[in-house]
Coordinates of C-alpha atoms in Angstrom, one line a residue:
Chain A
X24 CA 18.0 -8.4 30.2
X25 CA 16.6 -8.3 26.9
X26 CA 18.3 -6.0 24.3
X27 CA 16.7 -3.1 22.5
X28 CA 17.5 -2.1 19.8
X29 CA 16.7 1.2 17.7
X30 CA 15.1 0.0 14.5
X31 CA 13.1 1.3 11.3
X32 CA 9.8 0.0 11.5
X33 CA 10.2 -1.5 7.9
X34 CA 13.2 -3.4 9.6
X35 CA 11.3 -4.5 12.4
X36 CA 8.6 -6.3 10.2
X37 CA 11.0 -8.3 8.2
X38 CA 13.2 -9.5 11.6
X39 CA 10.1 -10.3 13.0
X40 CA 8.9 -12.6 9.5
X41 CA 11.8 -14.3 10.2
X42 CA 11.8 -14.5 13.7
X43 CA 8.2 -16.2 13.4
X44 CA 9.5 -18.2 11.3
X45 CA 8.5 -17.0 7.2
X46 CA 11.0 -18.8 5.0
X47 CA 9.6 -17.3 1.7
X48 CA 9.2 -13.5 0.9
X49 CA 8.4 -12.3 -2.3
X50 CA 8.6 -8.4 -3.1
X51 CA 8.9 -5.6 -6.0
X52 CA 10.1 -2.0 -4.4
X53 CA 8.3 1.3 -3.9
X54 CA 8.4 3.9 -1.3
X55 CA 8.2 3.9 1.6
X56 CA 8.4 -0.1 2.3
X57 CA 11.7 -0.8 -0.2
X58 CA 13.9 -1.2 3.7
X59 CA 11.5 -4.6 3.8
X60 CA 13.1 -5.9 0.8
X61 CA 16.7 -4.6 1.4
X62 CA 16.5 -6.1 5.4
X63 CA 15.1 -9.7 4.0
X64 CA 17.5 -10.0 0.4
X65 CA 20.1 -9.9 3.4
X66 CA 18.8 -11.8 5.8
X67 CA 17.1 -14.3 4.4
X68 CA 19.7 -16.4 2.8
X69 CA 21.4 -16.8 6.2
X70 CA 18.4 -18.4 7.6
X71 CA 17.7 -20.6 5.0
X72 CA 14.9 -18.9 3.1
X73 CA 14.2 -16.8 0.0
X74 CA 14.1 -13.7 -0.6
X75 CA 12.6 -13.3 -4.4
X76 CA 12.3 -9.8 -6.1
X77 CA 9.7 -10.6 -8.2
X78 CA 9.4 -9.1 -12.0
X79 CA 5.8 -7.1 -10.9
X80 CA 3.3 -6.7 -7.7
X81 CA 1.1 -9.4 -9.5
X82 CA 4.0 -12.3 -9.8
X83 CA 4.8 -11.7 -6.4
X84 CA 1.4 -12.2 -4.6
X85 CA 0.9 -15.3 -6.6
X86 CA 4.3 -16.5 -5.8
X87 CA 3.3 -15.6 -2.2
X88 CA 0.0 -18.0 -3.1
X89 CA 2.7 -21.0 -4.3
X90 CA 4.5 -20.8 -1.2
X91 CA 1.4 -20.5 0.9
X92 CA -0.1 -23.7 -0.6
X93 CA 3.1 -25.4 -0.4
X94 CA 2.3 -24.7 3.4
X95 CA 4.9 -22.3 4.5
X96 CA 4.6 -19.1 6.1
X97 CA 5.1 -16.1 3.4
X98 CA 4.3 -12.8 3.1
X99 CA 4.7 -10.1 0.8
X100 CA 4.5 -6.3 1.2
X101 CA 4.1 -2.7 -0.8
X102 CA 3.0 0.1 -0.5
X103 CA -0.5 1.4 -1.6
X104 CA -0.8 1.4 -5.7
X105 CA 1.5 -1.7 -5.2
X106 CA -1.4 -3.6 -2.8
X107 CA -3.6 -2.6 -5.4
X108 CA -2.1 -4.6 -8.2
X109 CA -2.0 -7.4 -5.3
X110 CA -5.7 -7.7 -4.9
X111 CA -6.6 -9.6 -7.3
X112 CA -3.9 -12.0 -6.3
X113 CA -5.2 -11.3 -2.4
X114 CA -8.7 -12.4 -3.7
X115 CA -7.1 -15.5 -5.3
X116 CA -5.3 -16.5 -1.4
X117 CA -8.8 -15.7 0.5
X118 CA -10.8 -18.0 -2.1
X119 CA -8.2 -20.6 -1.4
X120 CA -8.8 -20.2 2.2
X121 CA -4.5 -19.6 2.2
X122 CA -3.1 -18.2 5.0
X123 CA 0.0 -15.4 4.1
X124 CA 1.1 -12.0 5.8
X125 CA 0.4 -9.1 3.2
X126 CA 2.2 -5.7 4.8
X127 CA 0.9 -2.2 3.2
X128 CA 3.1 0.9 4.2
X129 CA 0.7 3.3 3.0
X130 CA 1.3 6.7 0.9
X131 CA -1.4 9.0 -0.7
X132 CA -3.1 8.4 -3.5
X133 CA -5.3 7.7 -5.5
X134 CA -3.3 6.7 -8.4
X135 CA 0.8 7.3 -7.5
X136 CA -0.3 9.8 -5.4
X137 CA 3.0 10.3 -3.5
X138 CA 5.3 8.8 -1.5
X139 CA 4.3 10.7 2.3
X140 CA 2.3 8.7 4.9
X141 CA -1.6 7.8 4.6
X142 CA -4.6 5.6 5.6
X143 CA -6.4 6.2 2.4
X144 CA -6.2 2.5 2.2
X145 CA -8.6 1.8 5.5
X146 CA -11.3 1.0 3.1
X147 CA -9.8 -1.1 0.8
X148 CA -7.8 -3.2 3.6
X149 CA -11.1 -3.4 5.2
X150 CA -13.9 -3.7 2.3
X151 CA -12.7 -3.8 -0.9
X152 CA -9.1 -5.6 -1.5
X153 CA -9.8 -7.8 -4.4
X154 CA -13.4 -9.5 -5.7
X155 CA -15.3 -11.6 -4.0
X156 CA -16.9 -12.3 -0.5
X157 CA -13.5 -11.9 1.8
X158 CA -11.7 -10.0 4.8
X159 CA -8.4 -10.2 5.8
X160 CA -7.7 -9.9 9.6
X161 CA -6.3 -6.1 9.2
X162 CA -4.0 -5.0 12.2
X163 CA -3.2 -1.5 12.1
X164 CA 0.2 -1.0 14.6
X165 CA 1.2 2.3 16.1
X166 CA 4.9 1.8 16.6
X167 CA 7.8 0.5 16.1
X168 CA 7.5 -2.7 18.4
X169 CA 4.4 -3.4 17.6
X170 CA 5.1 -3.3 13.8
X171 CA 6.9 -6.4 15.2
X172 CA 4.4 -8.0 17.5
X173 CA 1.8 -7.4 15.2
X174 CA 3.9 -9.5 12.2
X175 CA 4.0 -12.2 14.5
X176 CA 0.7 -12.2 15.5
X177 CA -0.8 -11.6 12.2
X178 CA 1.3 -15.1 10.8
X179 CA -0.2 -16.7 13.8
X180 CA -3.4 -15.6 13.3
X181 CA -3.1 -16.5 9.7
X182 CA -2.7 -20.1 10.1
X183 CA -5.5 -20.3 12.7
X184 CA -7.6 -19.3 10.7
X185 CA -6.3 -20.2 7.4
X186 CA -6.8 -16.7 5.6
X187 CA -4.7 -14.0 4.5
X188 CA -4.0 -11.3 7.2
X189 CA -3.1 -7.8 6.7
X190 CA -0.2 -5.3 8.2
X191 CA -1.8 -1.8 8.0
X192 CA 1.2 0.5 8.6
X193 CA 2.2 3.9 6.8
X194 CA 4.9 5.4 5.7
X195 CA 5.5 7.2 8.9
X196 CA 5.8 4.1 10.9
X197 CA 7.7 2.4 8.2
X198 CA 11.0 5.0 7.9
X199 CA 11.1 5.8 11.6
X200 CA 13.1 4.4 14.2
X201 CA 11.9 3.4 17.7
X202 CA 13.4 0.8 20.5
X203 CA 12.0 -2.6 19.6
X204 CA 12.4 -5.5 22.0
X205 CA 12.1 -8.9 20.0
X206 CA 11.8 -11.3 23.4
X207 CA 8.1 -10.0 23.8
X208 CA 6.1 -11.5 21.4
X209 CA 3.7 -14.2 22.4
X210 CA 3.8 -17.0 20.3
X211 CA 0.4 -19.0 19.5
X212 CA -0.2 -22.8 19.6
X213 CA -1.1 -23.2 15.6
X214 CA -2.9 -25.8 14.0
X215 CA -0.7 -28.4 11.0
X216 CA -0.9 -27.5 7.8
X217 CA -3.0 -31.1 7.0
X218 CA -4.4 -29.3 3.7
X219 CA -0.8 -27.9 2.5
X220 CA 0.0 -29.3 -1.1
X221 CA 3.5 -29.8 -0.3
X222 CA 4.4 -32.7 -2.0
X223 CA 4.3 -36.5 0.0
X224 CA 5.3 -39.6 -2.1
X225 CA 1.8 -40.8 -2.7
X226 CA 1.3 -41.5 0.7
X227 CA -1.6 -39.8 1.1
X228 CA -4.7 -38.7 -0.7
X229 CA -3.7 -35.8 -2.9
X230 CA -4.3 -32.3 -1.8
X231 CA -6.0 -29.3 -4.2
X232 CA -5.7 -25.8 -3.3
X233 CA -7.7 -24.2 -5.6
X234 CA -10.5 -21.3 -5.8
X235 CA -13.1 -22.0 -8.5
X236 CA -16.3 -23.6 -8.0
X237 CA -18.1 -24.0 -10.7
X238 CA -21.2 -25.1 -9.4
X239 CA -22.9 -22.1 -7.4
X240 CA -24.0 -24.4 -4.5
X241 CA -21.0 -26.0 -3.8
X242 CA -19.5 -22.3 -4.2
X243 CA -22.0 -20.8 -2.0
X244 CA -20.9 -23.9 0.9
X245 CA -17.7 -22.8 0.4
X246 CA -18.5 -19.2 1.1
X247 CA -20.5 -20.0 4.4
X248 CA -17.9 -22.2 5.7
X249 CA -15.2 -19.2 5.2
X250 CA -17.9 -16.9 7.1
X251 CA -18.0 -19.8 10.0
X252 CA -14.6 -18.5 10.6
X253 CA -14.7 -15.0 9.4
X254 CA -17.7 -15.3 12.7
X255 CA -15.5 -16.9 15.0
X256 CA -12.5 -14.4 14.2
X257 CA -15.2 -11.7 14.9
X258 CA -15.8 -13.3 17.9
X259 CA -12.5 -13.8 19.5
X260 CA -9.5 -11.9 17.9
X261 CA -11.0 -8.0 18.3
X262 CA -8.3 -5.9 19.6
X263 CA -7.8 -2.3 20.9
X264 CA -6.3 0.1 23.1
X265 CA -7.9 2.3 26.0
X266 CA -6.2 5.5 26.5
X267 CA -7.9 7.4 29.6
X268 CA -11.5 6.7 28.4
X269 CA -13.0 6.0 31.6
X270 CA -13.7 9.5 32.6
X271 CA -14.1 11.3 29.0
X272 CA -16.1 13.1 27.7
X273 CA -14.7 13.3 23.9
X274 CA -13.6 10.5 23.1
X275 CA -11.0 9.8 19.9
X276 CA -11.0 7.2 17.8
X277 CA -7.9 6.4 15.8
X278 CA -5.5 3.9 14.6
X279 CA -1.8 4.1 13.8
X280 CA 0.5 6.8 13.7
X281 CA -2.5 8.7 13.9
X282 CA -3.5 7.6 17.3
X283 CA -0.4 8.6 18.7
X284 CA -0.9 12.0 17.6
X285 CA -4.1 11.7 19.4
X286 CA -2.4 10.8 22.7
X287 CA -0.5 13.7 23.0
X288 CA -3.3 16.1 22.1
X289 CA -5.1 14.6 24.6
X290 CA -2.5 14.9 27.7
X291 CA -2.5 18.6 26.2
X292 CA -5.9 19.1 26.7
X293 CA -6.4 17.2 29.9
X294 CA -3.5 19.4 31.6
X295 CA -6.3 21.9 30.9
X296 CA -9.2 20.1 32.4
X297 CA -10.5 18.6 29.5
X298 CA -11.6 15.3 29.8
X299 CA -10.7 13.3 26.7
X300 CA -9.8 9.7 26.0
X301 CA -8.7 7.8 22.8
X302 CA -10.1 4.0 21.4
X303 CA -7.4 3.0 19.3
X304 CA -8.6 -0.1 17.5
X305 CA -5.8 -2.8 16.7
X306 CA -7.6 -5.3 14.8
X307 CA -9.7 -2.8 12.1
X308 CA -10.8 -6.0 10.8
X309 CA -12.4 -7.6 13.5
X310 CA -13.3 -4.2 14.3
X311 CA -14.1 -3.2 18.1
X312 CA -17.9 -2.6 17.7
X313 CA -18.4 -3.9 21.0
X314 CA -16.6 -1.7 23.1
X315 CA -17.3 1.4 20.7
X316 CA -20.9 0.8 21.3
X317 CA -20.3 1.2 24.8
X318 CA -18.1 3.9 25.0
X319 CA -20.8 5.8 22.8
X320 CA -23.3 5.6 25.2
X321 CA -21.5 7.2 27.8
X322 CA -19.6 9.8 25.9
X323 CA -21.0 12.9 24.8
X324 CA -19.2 12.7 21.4
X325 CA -16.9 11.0 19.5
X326 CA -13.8 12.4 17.4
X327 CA -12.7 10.1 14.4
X328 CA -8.8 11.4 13.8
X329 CA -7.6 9.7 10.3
X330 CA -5.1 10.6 7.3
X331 CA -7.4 10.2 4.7
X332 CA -11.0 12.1 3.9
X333 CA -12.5 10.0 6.8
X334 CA -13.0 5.8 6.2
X335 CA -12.8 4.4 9.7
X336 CA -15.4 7.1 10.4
X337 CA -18.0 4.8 8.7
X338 CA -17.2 2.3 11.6
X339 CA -17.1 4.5 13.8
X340 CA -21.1 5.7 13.1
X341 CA -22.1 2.2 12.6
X342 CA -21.1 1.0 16.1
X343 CA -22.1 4.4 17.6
X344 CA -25.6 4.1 15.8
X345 CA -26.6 7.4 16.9
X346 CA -26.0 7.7 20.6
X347 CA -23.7 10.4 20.6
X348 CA -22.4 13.0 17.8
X349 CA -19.5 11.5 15.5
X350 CA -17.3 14.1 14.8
X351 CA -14.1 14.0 12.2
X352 CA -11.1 15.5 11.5
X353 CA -8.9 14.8 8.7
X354 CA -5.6 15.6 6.8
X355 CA -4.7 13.5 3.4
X356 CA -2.6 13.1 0.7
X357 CA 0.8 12.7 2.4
X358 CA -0.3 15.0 5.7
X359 CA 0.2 14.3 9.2
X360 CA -2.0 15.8 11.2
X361 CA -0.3 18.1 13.9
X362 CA -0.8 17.6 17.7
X363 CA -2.5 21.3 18.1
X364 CA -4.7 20.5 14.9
X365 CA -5.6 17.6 17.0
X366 CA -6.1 19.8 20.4
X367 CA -7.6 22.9 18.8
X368 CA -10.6 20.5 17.4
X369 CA -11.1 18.8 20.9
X370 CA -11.1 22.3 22.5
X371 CA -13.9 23.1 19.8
X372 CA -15.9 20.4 20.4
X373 CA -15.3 20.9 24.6
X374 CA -16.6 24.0 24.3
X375 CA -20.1 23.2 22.1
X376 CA -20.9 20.5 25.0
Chain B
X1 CA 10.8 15.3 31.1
X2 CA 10.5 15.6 27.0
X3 CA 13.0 17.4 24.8
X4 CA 12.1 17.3 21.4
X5 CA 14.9 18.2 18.6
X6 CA 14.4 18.8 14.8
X7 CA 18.0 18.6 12.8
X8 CA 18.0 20.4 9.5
X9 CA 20.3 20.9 6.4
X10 CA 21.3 19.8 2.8
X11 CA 21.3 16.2 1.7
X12 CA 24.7 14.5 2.2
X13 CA 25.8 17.0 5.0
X14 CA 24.5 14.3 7.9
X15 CA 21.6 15.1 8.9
X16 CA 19.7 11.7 9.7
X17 CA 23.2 10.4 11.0
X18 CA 23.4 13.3 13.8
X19 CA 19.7 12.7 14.5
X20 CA 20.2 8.4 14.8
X21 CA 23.1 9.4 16.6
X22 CA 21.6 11.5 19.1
X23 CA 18.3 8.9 19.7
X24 CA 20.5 5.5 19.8
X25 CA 22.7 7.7 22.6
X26 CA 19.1 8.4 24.5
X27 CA 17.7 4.6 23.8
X28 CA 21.4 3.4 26.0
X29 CA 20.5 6.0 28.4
X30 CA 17.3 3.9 28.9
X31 CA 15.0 6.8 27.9
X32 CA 12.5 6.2 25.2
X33 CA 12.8 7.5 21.8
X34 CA 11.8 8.0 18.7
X35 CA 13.8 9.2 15.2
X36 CA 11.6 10.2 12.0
X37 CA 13.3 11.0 9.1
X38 CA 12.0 13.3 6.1
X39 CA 12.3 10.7 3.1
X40 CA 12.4 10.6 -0.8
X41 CA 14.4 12.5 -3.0
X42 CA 16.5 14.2 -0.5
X43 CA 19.5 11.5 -0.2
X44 CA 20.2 12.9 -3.7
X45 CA 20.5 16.5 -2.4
X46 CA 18.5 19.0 -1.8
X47 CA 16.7 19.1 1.9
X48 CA 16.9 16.5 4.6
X49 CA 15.3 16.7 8.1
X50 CA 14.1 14.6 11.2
X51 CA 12.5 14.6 14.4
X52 CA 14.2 13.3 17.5
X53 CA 11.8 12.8 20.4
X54 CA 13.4 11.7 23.9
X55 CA 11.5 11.0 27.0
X56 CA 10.9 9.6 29.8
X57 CA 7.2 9.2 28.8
X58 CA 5.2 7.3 26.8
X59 CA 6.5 9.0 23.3
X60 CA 2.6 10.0 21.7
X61 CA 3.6 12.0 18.5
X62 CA 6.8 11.6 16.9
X63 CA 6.1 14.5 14.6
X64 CA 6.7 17.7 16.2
X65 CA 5.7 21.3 15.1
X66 CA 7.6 23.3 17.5
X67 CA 11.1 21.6 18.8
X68 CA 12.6 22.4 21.9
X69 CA 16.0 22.3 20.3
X70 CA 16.8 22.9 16.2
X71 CA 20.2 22.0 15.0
X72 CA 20.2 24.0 11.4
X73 CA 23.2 23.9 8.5
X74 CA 22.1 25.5 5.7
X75 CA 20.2 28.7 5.4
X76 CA 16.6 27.8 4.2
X77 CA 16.4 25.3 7.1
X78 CA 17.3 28.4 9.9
X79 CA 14.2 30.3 8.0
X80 CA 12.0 27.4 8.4
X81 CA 12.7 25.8 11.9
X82 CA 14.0 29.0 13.8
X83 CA 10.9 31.0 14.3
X84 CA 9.1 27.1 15.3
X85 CA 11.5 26.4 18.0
X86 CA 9.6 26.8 21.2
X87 CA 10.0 29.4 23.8
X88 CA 12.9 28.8 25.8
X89 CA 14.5 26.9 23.0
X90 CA 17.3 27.1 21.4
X91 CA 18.5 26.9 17.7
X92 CA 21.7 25.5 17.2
X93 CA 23.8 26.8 13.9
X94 CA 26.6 26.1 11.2
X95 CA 27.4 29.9 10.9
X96 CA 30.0 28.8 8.1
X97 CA 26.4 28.1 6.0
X98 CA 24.3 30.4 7.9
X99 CA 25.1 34.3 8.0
X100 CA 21.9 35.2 9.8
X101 CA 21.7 35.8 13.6
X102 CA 18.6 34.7 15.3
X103 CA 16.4 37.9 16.8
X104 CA 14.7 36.5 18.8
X105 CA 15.0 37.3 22.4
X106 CA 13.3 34.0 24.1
X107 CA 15.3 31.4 22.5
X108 CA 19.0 30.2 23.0
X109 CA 21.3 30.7 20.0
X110 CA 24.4 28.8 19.5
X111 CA 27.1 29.4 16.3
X112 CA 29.1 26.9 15.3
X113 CA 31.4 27.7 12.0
X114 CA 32.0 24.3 11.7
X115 CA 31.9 23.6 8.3
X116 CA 35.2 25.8 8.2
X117 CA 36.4 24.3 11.5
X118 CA 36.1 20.8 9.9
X119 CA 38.1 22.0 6.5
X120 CA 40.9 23.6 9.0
X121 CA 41.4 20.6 10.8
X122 CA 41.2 18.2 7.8
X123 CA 37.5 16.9 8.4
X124 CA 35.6 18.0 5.5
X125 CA 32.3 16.3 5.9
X126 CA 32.5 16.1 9.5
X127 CA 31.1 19.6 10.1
X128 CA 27.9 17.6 11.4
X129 CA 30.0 15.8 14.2
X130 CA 31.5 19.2 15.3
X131 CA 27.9 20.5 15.3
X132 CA 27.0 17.1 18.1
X133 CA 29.8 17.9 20.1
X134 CA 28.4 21.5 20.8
X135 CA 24.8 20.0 21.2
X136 CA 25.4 17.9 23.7
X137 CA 27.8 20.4 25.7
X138 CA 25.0 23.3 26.2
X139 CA 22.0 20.7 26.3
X140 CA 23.5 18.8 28.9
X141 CA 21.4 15.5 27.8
X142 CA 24.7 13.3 27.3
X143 CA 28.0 13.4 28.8
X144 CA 30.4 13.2 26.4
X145 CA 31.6 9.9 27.0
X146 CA 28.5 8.1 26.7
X147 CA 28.0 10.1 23.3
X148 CA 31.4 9.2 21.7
X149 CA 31.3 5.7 22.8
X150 CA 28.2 5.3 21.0
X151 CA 29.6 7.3 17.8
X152 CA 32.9 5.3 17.5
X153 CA 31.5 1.7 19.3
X154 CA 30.2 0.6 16.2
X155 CA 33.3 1.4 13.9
X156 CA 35.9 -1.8 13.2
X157 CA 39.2 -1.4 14.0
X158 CA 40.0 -1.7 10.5
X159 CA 38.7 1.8 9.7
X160 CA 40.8 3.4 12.5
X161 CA 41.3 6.6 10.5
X162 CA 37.2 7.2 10.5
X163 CA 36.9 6.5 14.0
X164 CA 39.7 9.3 15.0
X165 CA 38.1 11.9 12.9
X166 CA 34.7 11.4 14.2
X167 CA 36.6 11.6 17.7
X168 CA 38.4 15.3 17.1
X169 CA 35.3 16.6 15.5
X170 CA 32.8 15.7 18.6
X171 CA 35.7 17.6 20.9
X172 CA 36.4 20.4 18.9
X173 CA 32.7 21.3 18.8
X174 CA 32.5 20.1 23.0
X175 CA 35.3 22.2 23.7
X176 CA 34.0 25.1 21.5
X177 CA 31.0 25.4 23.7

């Protein structure tokens, strides 16, 4: 039998880096993702990699770039202001068409903000990280095994795809412990690294990783080829969970920690007679439109839950476009929504139907 | 079934240790589990907490408002967590730190003076251990044991002094109870 064991979810990302095999990590420390760091600079070395506490957030996503053109797996994680200074590094590694693992263990901000769990970042990870025409494949896990699965499947994904992907966690799944079982994890068949500019003895034709085009046509090709993929990643890697949709009513969407809050509102408030489900998406880049639309049209409303002044709401409306009401509830900078915050606003909404 | 525990006190006193201690005790029982810590400044004193979530369940939230169980040692954690422990509760104390009663008449109270039990018997900074062994004597979740063999399975030989303190604490709070 395979062996659980009772892990931080910052721990379980960085066994799982190395367990899908990331040689190179590159890092600078801040709450609440430092356990990352600590868990690699000691593991790392006995696996034959690198663990490199870089001088800022902005050497360390290049270096991240380096060892991604080189053509091994890398990754590098912070926390919010951190992934900021990141982006335009991110920018860099998507213009490159790089693949890397980024991790964001988010906190509240704008600016410092603080150090308590958030998903202010939602529209940054999902619009806005770095310049540019981009996405990163975002996956937004909800515990402490899938902060695992999820690494592993975003490095996969990665490398199929050859673009950065993102870890969307928070602070809350970060510093808590949970089981995690690391025989799980599917692994994917990946393509070679053909491209990599890893060094070969001139016995081939030399390989250029690089992100400026100077002329705009060949820069515009470059783009549509990227979004040739971007489609085909829209088309094939969306991801979500169902929680007792099928006869709702009120349906919730959230992601994360949040989404688990949701859950137990929701067996709350169906031990009342409520009928109330929960979409939690996985991917939030691909983000399930598909079965969002669908769900809307047989709802008779939707509840966003998020920890931020409502982003993923956006998505929400856009793939309910209008056929039920999209409502939203919300707690920010550092505050986790409780379970009867959660259940008093389905009971309100149960009782305007 | 779902118990759900918050442990409370000063920073350095244990607190995260007692609550690890309790969920890896539940995750070998096969149950599932969750532990969430407070974090930030607190390792340097001032107030630590966590949330211990054990069930047989899918766990949803592992934040919880009201706990079926508190385990409190110092004073400003009793006035925050006692009046949030859940009917039919009950609020576990270090009445060495604590010199308020509960008044509440639908929750379980248990005092443990263990800070002064632990400098009598020569375990200073074991108080939290003492507290465990009274936990899991009137909650019943773990015998006793599967609880110690978890708290002293993972010490080496070489520190055979730490393993038999941690021993005499957990049964002079089990015997206590």
């Amino acid at each position: 039998m395979a062996q659980k064991v009772l892990m931080k979810g910052n721990e379980a990302i960085a066994e799982a880096a190395i367990n899908a095999g990331c040689l190179y990590y590159f890092g600078y420390p801040i709450t609440p993702q430092t356990e990352i760091s600590e868990y690699l600079a000691k593991r790392m070395p006995k696996v034959g990699g690198l663990c490199l506490q870089a001088e800022s957030e902005v050497s360390a996503i290049n270096m991240t770039l380096g060892a991604a053109a080189a053509g091994s797996r890398a990754m590098t994680s912070s926390s919010s202001p951190g992934i900021s200074l990141k982006s335009e590094g991110i920018s860099y590694i998507a213009g490159s068409d790089l693949p890397c693992l980024i991790v964001n263990v988010q906190r509240g901000g704008p600016g410092l903000g603080g150090i308590q769990p958030s998903q202010s970042d939602y529209y940054q990870a999902t619009r806005g990280v770095g310049h540019g025409d981009l996405r990163l494949i975002v996956l937004a896990p909800s515990s402490v095994q899938e902060m695992a699965s999820l690494t592993a499947e975003a490095f996969d994904l990665a490398d199929t795809y050859r673009m950065p992907a993102m870890l969307l966690a928070d602070g809350a799944l970060g510093q808590m412990m949970e089981p995690v079982d690391f025989s799980l994890f599917e692994k994917r068949e990946v393509p070679e690294k053909a491209w990599a500019a890893n060094g070969h003895g001139g016995k081939r034709k030399k390989n250029i990783i690089n992100s400026l085009y100077i002329d705009p046509q060949e820069l515009e090709d470059s783009i549509l080829a990227r979004y040739k993929r971007y489609a085909e990643v829209e088309e094939k890697e969306v991801k979500y969970e169902e929680f007792m949709t099928d006869d709702a009513d009120i349906v919730l969407v959230a992601f994360g920690i949040t989404a688990r809050i949701c859950k137990s509102a929701i067996t709350a408030a169906r031990a009342d007679g409520i009928k109330v489900g929960l979409l939690r998406p996985i991917t939030l880049w691909p983000y399930p439109k598909k079965i969002l639309n669908s769900i809307a049209g047989r709802a008779k409303a939707l509840l966003t839950v998020e920890m931020n002044m409502g982003q993923m709401v956006d998505d929400v409306r856009l793939a309910a476009n209008g056929q039920c009401p999209v409502h939203l509830y919300t707690r920010t900078g550092g505050m986790i929504p409780s379970v009867d915050e959660v259940e008093n606003k389905i009971r309100e909404i149960a009782a305007s139907l | 079934m779902t118990t759900t525990m918050i442990f409370a006190g000063s920073g350095g006193q244990g607190i995260q240790f007692s609550g690890k201690q309790t969920a890896k005790t539940a995750m070998h029982q096969g149950k599932n589990v969750t532990f969430l810590p407070s974090y930030g400044p607190e390792m340097r004193g001032g107030t630590s907490n966590c949330t211990v979530v054990i069930s047989d369940e899918e766990i949803g939230s592992p934040s919880v408002t009201s706990p079926d169980v508190a385990v409190v040692m110092n004073l400003p954690s009793f006035d925050k967590f006692e009046p949030r422990v859940k009917a039919g509760g009950l609020v576990i104390c270090d009445s060495t730190l604590i010199d308020k009663k509960s008044d509440r008449e639908d929750i379980d109270a248990l005092y443990i003076p263990a800070s002064e039990l632990a400098n009598e018997n020569g375990l200073t900074g074991f108080a939290n251990v003492i507290i465990l062994g009274g936990l899991i004597k009137k909650t019943g979740l773990f015998t006793y044991d599967e609880f110690l063999s978890l708290l002293t399975g993972s010490i080496p030989e070489s520190r055979a002094a730490l393993k038999e303190k941690n021993e005499k604490a957990l049964k002079i709070g089990y015997d206590l109870v």
